[in-house]
Structure formats: C-alpha cells, structure tokens
N, CA, C and O atoms as a CHARMM CRD file, in Angstrom:
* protein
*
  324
    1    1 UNK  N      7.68900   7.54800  -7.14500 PROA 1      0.00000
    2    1 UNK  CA     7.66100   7.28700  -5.72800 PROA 1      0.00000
    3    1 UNK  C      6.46700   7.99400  -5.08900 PROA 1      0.00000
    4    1 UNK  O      5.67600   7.23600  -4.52700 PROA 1      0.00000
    5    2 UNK  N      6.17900   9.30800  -5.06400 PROA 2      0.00000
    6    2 UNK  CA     4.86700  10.36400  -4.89500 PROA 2      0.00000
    7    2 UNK  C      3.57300   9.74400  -5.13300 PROA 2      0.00000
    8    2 UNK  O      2.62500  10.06100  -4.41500 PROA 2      0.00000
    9    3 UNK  N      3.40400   8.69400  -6.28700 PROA 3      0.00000
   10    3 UNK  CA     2.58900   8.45600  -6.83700 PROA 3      0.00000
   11    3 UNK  C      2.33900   7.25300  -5.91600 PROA 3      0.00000
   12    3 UNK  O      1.27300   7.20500  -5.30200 PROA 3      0.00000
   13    4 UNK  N      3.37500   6.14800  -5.76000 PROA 4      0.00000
   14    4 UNK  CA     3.28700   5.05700  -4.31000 PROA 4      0.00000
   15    4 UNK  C      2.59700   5.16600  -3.19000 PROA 4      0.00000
   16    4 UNK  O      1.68500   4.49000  -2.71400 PROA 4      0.00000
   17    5 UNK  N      3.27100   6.30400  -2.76100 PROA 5      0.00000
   18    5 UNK  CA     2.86100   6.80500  -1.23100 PROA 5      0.00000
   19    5 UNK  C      1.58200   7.49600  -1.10000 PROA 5      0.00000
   20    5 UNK  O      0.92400   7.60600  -0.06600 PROA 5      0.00000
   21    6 UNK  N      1.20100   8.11000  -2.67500 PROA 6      0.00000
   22    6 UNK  CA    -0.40300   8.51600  -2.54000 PROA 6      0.00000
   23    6 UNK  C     -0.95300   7.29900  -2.76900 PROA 6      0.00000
   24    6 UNK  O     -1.79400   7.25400  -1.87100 PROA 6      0.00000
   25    7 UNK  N     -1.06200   6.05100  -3.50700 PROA 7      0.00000
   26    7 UNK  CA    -1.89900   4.82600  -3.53500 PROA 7      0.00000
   27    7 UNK  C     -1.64700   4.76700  -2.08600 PROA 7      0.00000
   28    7 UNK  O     -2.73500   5.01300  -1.56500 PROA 7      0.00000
   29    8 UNK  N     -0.74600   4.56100  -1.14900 PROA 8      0.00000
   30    8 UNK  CA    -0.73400   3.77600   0.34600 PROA 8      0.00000
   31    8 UNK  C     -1.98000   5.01100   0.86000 PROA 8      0.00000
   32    8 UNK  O     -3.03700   4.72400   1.42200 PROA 8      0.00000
   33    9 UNK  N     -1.63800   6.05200   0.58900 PROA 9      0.00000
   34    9 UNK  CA    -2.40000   6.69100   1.63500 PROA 9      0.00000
   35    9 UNK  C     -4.25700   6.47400   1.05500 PROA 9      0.00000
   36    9 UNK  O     -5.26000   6.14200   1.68600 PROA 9      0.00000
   37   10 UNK  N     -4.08700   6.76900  -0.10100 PROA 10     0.00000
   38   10 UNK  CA    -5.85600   6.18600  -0.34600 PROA 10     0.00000
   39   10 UNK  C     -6.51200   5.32900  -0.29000 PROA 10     0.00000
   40   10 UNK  O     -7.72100   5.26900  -0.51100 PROA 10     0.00000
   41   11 UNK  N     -5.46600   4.17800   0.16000 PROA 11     0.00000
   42   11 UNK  CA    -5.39000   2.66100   0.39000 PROA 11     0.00000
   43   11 UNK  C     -6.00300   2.83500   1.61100 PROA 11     0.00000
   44   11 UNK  O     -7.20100   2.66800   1.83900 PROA 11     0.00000
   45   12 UNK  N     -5.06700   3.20900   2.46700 PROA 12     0.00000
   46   12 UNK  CA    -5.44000   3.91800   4.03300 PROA 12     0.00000
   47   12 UNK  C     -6.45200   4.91800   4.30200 PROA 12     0.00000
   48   12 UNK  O     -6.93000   4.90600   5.43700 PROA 12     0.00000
   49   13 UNK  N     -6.78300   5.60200   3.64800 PROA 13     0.00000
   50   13 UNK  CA    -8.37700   6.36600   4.20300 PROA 13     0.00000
   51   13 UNK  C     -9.30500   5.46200   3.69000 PROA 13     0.00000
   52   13 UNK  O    -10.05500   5.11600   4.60300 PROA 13     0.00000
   53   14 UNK  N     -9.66400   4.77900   2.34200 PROA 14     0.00000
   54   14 UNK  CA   -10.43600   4.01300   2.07200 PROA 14     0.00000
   55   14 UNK  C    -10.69000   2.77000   2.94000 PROA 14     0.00000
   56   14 UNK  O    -11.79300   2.24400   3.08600 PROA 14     0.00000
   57   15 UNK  N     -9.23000   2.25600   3.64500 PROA 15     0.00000
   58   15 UNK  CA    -9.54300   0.70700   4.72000 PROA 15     0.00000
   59   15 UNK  C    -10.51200   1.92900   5.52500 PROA 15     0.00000
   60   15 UNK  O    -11.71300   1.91200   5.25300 PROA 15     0.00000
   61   16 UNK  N    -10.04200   2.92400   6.45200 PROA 16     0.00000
   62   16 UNK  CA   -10.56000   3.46800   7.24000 PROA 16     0.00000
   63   16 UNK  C    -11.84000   3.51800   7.10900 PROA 16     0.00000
   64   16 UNK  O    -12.56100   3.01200   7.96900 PROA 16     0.00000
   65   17 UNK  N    -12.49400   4.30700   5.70600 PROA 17     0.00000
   66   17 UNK  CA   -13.93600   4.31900   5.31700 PROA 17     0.00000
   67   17 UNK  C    -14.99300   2.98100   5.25700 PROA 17     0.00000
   68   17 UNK  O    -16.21300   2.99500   5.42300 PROA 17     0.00000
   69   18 UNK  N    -14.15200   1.88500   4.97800 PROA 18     0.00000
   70   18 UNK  CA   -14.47000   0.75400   5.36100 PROA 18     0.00000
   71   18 UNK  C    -14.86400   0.63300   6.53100 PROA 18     0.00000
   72   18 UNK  O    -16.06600   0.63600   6.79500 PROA 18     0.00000
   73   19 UNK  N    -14.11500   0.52900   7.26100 PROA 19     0.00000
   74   19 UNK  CA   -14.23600  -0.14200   8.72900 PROA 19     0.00000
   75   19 UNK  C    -15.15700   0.43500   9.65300 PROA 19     0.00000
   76   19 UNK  O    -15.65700  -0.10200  10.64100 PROA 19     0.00000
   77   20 UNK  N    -15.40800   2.18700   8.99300 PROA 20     0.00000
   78   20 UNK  CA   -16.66500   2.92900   9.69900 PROA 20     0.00000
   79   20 UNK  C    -17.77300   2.91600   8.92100 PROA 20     0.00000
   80   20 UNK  O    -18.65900   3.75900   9.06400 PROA 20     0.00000
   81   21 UNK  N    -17.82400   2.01000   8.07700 PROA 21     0.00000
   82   21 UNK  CA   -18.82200   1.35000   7.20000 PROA 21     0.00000
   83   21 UNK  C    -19.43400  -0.01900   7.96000 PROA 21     0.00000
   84   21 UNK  O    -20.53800  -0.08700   8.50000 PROA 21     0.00000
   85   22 UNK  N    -18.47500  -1.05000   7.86700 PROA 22     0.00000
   86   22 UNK  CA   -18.42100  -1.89900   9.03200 PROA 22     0.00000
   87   22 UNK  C    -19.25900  -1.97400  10.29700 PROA 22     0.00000
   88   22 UNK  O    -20.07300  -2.81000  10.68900 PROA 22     0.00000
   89   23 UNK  N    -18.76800  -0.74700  10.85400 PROA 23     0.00000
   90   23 UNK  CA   -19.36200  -0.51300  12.11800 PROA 23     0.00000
   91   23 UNK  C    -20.67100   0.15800  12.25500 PROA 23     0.00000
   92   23 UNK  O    -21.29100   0.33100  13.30400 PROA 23     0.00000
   93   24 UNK  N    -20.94400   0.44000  11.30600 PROA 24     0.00000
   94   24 UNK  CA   -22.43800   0.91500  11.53500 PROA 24     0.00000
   95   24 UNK  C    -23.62400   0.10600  10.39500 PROA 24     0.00000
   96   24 UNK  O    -24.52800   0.54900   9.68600 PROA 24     0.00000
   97   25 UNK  N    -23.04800  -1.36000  10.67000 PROA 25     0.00000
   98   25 UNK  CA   -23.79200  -2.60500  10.16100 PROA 25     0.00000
   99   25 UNK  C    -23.54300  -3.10700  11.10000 PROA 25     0.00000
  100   25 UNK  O    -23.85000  -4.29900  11.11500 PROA 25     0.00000
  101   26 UNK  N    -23.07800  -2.71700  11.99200 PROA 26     0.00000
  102   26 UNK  CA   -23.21900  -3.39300  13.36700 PROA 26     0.00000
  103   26 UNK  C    -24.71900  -2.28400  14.98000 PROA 26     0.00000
  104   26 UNK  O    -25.08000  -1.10900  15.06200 PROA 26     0.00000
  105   27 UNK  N    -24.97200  -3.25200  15.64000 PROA 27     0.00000
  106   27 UNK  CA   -26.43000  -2.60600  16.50300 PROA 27     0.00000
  107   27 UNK  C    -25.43800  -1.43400  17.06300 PROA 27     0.00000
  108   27 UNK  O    -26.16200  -0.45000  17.21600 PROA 27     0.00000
  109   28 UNK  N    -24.15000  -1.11800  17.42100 PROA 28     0.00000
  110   28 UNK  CA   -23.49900  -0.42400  18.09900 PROA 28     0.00000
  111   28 UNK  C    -23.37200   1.04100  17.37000 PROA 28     0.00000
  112   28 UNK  O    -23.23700   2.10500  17.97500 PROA 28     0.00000
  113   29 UNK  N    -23.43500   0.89400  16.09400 PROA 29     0.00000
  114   29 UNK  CA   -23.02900   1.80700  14.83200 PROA 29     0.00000
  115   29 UNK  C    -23.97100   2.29900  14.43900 PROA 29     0.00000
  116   29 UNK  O    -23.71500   3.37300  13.89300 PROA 29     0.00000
  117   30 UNK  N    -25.33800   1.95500  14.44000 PROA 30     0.00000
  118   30 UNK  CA   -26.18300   1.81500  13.12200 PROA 30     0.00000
  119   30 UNK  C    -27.50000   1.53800  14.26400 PROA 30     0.00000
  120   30 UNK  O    -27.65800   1.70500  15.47400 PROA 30     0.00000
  121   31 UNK  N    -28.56100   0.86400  12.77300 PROA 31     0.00000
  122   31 UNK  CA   -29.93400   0.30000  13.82200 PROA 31     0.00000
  123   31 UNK  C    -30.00900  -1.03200  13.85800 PROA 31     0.00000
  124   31 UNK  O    -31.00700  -1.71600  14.08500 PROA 31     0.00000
  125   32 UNK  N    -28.77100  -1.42400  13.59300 PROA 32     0.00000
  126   32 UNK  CA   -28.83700  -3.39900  13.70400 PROA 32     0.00000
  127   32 UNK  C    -28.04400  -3.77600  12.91700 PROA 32     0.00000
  128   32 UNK  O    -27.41000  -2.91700  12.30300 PROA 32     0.00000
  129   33 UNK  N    -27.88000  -4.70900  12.74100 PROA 33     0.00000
  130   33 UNK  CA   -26.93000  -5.80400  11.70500 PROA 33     0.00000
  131   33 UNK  C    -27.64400  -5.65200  10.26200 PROA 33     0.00000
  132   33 UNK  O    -28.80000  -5.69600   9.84000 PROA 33     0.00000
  133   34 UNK  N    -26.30500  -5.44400   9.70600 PROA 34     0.00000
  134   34 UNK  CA   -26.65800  -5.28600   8.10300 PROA 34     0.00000
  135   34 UNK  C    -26.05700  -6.16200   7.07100 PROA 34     0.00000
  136   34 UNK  O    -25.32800  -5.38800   6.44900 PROA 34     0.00000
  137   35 UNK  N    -25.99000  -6.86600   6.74800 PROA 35     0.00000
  138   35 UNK  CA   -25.52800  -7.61800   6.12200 PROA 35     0.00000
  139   35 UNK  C    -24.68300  -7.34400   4.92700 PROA 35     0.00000
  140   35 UNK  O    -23.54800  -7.72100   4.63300 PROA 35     0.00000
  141   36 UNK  N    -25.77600  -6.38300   4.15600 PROA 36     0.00000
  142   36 UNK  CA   -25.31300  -5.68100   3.04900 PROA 36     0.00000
  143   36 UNK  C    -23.94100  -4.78700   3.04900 PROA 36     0.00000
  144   36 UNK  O    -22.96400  -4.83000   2.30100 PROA 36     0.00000
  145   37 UNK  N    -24.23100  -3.99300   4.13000 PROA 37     0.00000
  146   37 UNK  CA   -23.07500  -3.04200   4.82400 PROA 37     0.00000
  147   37 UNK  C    -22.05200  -3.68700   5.10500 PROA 37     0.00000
  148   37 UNK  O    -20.92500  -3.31500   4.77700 PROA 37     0.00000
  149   38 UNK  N    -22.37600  -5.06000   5.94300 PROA 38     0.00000
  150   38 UNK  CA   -20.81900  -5.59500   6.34900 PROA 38     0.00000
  151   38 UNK  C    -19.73100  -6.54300   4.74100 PROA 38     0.00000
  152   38 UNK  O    -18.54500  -6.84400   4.61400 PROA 38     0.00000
  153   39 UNK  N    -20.93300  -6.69200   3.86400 PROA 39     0.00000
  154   39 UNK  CA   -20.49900  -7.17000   2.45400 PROA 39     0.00000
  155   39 UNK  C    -19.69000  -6.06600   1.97400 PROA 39     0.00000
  156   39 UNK  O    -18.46900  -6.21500   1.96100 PROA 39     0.00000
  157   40 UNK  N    -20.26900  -4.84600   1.53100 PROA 40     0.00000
  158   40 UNK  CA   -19.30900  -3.78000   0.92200 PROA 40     0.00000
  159   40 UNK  C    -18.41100  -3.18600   1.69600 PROA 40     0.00000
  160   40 UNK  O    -17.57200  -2.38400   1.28900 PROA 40     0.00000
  161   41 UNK  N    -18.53900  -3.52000   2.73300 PROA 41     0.00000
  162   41 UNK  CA   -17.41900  -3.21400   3.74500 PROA 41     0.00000
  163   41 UNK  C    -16.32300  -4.15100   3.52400 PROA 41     0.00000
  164   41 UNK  O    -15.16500  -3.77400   3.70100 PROA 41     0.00000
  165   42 UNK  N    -16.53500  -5.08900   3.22900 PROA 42     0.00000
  166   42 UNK  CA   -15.70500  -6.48900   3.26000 PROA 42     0.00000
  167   42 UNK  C    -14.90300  -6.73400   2.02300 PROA 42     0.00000
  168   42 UNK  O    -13.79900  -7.27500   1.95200 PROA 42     0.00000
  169   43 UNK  N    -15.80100  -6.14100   0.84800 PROA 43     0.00000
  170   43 UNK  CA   -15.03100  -5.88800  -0.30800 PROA 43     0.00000
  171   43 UNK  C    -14.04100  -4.01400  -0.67000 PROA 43     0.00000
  172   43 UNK  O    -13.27000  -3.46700  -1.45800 PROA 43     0.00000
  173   44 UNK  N    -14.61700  -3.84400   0.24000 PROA 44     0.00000
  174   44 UNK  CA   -14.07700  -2.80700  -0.17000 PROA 44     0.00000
  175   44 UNK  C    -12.44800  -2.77400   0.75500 PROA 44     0.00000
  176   44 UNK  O    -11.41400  -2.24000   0.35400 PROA 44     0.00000
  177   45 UNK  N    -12.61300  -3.37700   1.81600 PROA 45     0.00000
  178   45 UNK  CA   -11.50500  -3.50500   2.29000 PROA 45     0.00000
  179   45 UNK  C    -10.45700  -4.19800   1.50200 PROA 45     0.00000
  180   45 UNK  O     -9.24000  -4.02800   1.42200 PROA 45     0.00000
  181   46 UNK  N    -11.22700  -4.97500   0.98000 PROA 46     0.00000
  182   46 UNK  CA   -10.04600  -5.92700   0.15600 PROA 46     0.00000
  183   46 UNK  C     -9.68800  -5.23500  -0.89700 PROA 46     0.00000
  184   46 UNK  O     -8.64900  -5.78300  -1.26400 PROA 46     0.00000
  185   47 UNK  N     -9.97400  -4.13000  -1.80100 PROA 47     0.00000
  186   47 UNK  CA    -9.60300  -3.30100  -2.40300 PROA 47     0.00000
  187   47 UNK  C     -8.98900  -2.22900  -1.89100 PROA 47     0.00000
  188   47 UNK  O     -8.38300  -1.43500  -2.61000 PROA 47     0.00000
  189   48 UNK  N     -9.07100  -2.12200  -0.79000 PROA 48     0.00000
  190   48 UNK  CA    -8.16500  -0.73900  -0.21900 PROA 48     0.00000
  191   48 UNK  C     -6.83800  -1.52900   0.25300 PROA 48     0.00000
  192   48 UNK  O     -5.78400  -0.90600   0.12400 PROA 48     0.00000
  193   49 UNK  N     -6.77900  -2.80800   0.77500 PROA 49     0.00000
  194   49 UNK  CA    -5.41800  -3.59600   0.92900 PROA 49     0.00000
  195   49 UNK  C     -4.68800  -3.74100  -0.31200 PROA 49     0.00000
  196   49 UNK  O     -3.48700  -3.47200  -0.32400 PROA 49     0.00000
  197   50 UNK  N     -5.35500  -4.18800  -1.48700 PROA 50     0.00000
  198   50 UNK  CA    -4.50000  -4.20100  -2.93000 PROA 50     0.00000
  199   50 UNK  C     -4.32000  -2.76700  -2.61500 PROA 50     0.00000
  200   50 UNK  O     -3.15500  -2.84100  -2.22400 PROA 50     0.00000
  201   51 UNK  N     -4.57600  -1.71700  -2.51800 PROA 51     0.00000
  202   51 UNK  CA    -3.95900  -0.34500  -3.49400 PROA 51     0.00000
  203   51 UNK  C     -2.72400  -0.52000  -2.04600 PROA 51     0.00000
  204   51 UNK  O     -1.55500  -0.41900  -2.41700 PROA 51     0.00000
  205   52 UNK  N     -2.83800  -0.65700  -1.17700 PROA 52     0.00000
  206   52 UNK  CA    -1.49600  -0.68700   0.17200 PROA 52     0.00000
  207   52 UNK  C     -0.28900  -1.63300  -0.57600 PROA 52     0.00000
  208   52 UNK  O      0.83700  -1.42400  -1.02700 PROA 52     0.00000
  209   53 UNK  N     -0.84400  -2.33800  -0.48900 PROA 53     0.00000
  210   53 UNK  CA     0.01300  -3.55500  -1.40400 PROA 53     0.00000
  211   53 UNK  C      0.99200  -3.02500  -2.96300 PROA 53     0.00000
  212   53 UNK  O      2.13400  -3.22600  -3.37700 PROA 53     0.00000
  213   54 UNK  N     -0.13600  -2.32700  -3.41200 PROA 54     0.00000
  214   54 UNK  CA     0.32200  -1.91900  -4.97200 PROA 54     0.00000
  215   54 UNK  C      1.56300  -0.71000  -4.58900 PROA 54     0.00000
  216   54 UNK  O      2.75700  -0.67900  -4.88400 PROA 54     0.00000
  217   55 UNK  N      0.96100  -0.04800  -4.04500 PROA 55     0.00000
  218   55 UNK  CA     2.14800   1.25500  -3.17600 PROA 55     0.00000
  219   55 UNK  C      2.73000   0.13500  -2.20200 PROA 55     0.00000
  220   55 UNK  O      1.97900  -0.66600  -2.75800 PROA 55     0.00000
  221   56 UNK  N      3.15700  -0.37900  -1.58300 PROA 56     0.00000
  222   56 UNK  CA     4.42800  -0.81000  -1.24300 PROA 56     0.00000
  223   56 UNK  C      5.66400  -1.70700  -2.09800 PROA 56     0.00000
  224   56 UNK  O      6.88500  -1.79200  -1.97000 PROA 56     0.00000
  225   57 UNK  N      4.57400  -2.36100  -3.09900 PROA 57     0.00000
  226   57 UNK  CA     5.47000  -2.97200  -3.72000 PROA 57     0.00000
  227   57 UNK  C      6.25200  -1.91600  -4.63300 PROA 57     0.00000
  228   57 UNK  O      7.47500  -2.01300  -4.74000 PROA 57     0.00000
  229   58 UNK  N      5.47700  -0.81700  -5.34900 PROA 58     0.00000
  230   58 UNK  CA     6.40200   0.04600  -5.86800 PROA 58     0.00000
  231   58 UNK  C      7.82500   0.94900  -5.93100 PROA 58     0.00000
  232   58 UNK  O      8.65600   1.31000  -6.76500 PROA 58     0.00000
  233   59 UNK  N      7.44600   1.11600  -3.95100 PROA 59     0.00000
  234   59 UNK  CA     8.25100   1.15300  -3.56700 PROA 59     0.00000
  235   59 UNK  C      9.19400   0.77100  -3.17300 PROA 59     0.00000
  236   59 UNK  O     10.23200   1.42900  -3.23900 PROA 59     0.00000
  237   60 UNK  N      9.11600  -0.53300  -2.58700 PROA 60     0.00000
  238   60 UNK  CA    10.08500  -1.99700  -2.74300 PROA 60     0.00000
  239   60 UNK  C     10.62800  -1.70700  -4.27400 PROA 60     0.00000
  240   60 UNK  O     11.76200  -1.25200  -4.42400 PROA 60     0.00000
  241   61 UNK  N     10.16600  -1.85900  -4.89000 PROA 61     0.00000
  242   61 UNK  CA    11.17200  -2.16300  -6.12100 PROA 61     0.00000
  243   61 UNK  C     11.95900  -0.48300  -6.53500 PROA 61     0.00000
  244   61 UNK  O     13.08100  -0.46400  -7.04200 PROA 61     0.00000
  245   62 UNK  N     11.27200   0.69200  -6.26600 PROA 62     0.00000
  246   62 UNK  CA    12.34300   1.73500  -6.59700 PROA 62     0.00000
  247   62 UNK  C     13.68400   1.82600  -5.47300 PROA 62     0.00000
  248   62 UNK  O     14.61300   2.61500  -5.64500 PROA 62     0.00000
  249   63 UNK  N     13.61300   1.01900  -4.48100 PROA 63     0.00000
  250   63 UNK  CA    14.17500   0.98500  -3.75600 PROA 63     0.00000
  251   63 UNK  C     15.38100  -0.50400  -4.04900 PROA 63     0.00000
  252   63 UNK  O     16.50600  -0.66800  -3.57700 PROA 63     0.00000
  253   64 UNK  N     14.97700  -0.95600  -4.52900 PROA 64     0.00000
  254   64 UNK  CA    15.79400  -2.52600  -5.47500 PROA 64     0.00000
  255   64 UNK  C     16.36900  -1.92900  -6.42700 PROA 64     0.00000
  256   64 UNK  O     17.52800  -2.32300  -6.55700 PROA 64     0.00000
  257   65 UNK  N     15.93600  -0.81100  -7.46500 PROA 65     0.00000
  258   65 UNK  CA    16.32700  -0.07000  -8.48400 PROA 65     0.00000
  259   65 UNK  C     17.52700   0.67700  -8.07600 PROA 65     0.00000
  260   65 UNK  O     18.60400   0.53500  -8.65400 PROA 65     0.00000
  261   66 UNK  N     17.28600   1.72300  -6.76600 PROA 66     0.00000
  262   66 UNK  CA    18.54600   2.36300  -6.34600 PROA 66     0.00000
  263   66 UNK  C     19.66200   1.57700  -6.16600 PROA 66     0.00000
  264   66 UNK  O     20.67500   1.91700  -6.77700 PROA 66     0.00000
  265   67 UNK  N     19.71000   0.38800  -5.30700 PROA 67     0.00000
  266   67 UNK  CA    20.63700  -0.44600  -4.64400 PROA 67     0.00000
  267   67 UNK  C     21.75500  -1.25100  -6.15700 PROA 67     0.00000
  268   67 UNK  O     22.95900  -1.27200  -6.41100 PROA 67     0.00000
  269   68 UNK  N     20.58700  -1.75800  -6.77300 PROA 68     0.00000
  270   68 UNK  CA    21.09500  -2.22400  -8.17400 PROA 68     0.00000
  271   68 UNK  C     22.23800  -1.17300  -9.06800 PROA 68     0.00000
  272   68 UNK  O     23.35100  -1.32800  -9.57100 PROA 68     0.00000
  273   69 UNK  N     21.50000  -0.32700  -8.96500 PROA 69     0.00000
  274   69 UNK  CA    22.13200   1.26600  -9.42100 PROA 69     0.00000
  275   69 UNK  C     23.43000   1.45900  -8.98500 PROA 69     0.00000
  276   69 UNK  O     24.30000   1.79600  -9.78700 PROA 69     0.00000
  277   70 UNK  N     23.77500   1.21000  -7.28700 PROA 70     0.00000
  278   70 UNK  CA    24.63900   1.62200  -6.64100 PROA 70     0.00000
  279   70 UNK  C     25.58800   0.62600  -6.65000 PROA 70     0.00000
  280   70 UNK  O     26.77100   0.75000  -6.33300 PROA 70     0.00000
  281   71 UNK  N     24.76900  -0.81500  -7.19200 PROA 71     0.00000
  282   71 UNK  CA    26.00600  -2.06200  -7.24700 PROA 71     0.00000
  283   71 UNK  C     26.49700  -1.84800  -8.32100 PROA 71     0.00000
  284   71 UNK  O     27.41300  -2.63900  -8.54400 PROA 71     0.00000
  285   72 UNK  N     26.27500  -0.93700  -9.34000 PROA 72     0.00000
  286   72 UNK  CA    26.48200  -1.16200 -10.92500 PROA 72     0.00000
  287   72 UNK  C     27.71700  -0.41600 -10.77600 PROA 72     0.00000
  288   72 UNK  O     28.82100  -0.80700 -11.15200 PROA 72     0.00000
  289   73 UNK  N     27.35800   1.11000  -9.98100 PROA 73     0.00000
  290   73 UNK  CA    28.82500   2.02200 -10.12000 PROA 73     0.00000
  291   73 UNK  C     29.86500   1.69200  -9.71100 PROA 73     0.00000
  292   73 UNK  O     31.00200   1.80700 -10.16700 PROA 73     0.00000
  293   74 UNK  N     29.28200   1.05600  -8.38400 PROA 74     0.00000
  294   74 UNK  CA    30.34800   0.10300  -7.53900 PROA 74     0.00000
  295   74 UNK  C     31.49000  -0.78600  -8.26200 PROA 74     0.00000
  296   74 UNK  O     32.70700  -0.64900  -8.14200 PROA 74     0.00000
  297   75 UNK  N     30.76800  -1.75900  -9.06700 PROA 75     0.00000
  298   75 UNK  CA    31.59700  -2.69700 -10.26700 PROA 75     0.00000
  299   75 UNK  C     32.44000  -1.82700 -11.19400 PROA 75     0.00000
  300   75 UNK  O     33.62500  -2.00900 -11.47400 PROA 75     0.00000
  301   76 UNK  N     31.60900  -0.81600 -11.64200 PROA 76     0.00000
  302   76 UNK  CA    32.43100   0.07400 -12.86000 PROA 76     0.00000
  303   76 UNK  C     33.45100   0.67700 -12.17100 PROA 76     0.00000
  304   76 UNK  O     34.37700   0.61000 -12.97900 PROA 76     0.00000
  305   77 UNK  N     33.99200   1.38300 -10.90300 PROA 77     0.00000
  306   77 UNK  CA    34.35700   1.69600 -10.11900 PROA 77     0.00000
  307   77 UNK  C     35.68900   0.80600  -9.80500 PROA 77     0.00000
  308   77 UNK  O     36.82700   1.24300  -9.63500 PROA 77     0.00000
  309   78 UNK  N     35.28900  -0.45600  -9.77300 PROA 78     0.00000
  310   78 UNK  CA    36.09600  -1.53300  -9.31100 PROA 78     0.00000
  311   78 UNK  C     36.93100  -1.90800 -10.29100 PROA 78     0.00000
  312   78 UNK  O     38.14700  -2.00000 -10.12400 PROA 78     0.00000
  313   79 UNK  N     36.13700  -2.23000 -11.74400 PROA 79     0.00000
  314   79 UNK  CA    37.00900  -3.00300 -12.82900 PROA 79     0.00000
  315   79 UNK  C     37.92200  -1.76900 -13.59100 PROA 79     0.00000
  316   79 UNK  O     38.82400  -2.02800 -14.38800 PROA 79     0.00000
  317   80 UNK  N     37.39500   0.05600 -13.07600 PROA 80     0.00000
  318   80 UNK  CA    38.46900   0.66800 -13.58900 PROA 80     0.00000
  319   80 UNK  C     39.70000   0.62300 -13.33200 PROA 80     0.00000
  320   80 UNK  O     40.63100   0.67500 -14.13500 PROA 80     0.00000
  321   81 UNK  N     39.74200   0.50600 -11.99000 PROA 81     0.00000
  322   81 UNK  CA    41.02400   0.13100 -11.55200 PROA 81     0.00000
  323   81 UNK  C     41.76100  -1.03500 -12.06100 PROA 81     0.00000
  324   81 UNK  O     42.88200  -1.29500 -11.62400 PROA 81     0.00000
C-alpha cells in the first residue's frame, strides 16, 4: 500500500514538474514559445498520469482484497453454524 501512495505522490510532483515545464515554453514563463518544451512537457505528463493511475489502481485492488477477505470469514462464519 506505502509503495501505491508513493507512485501517486511522484506521479504528482512529476505532473507538477511538467506543467512548470509547460509554462515556461510559453512567452509568459520563458522567452517565447517552445515547442520542444511544450513536447516533453506533454510526454512527460502522460507518464506522470500512468504512475497516478498505477498507484490508484493498486490501491483499488488492496482494497477489493480486504472486502473479499471479509466476505470469505463472513461465509466461514455463516456455514459454521
């Protein structure tokens, strides 16, 4: 689970590093439009969304794992009787 929530979070400073990547390929950020900048910005975002993605789904499923877990005792629980 530790290991989830650190992919979300490096997921999340990396979109961040992106996007102030982004912005200074822009005249507002930087000394003009960059093309290059707004490319590795663009991919790199899309790699910092997979690692968000990869940590949530992990967690989605240890969280499917518990519930499963808790239906199992539940049954054993049930058919002892």
């Amino acid at each position: 689970m530790i290991l989830h929530r650190a992919l979300q979070i490096i997921g999340a400073l990396a979109l961040l590093a992106c996007l102030n990547l982004a912005f200074q390929a822009t005249p507002w950020g930087g000394e003009g439009w960059s093309r290059a900048r707004m490319l590795y910005a663009g991919a790199g975002g899309v790699s910092a969304l997979a690692l968000i993605a990869i940590g949530g789904l992990g967690v989605a499923l240890r969280r499917q794992q518990q519930r499963l877990d808790e239906m199992r005792d539940l049954l054993r629980r049930i058919s002892e009787r």
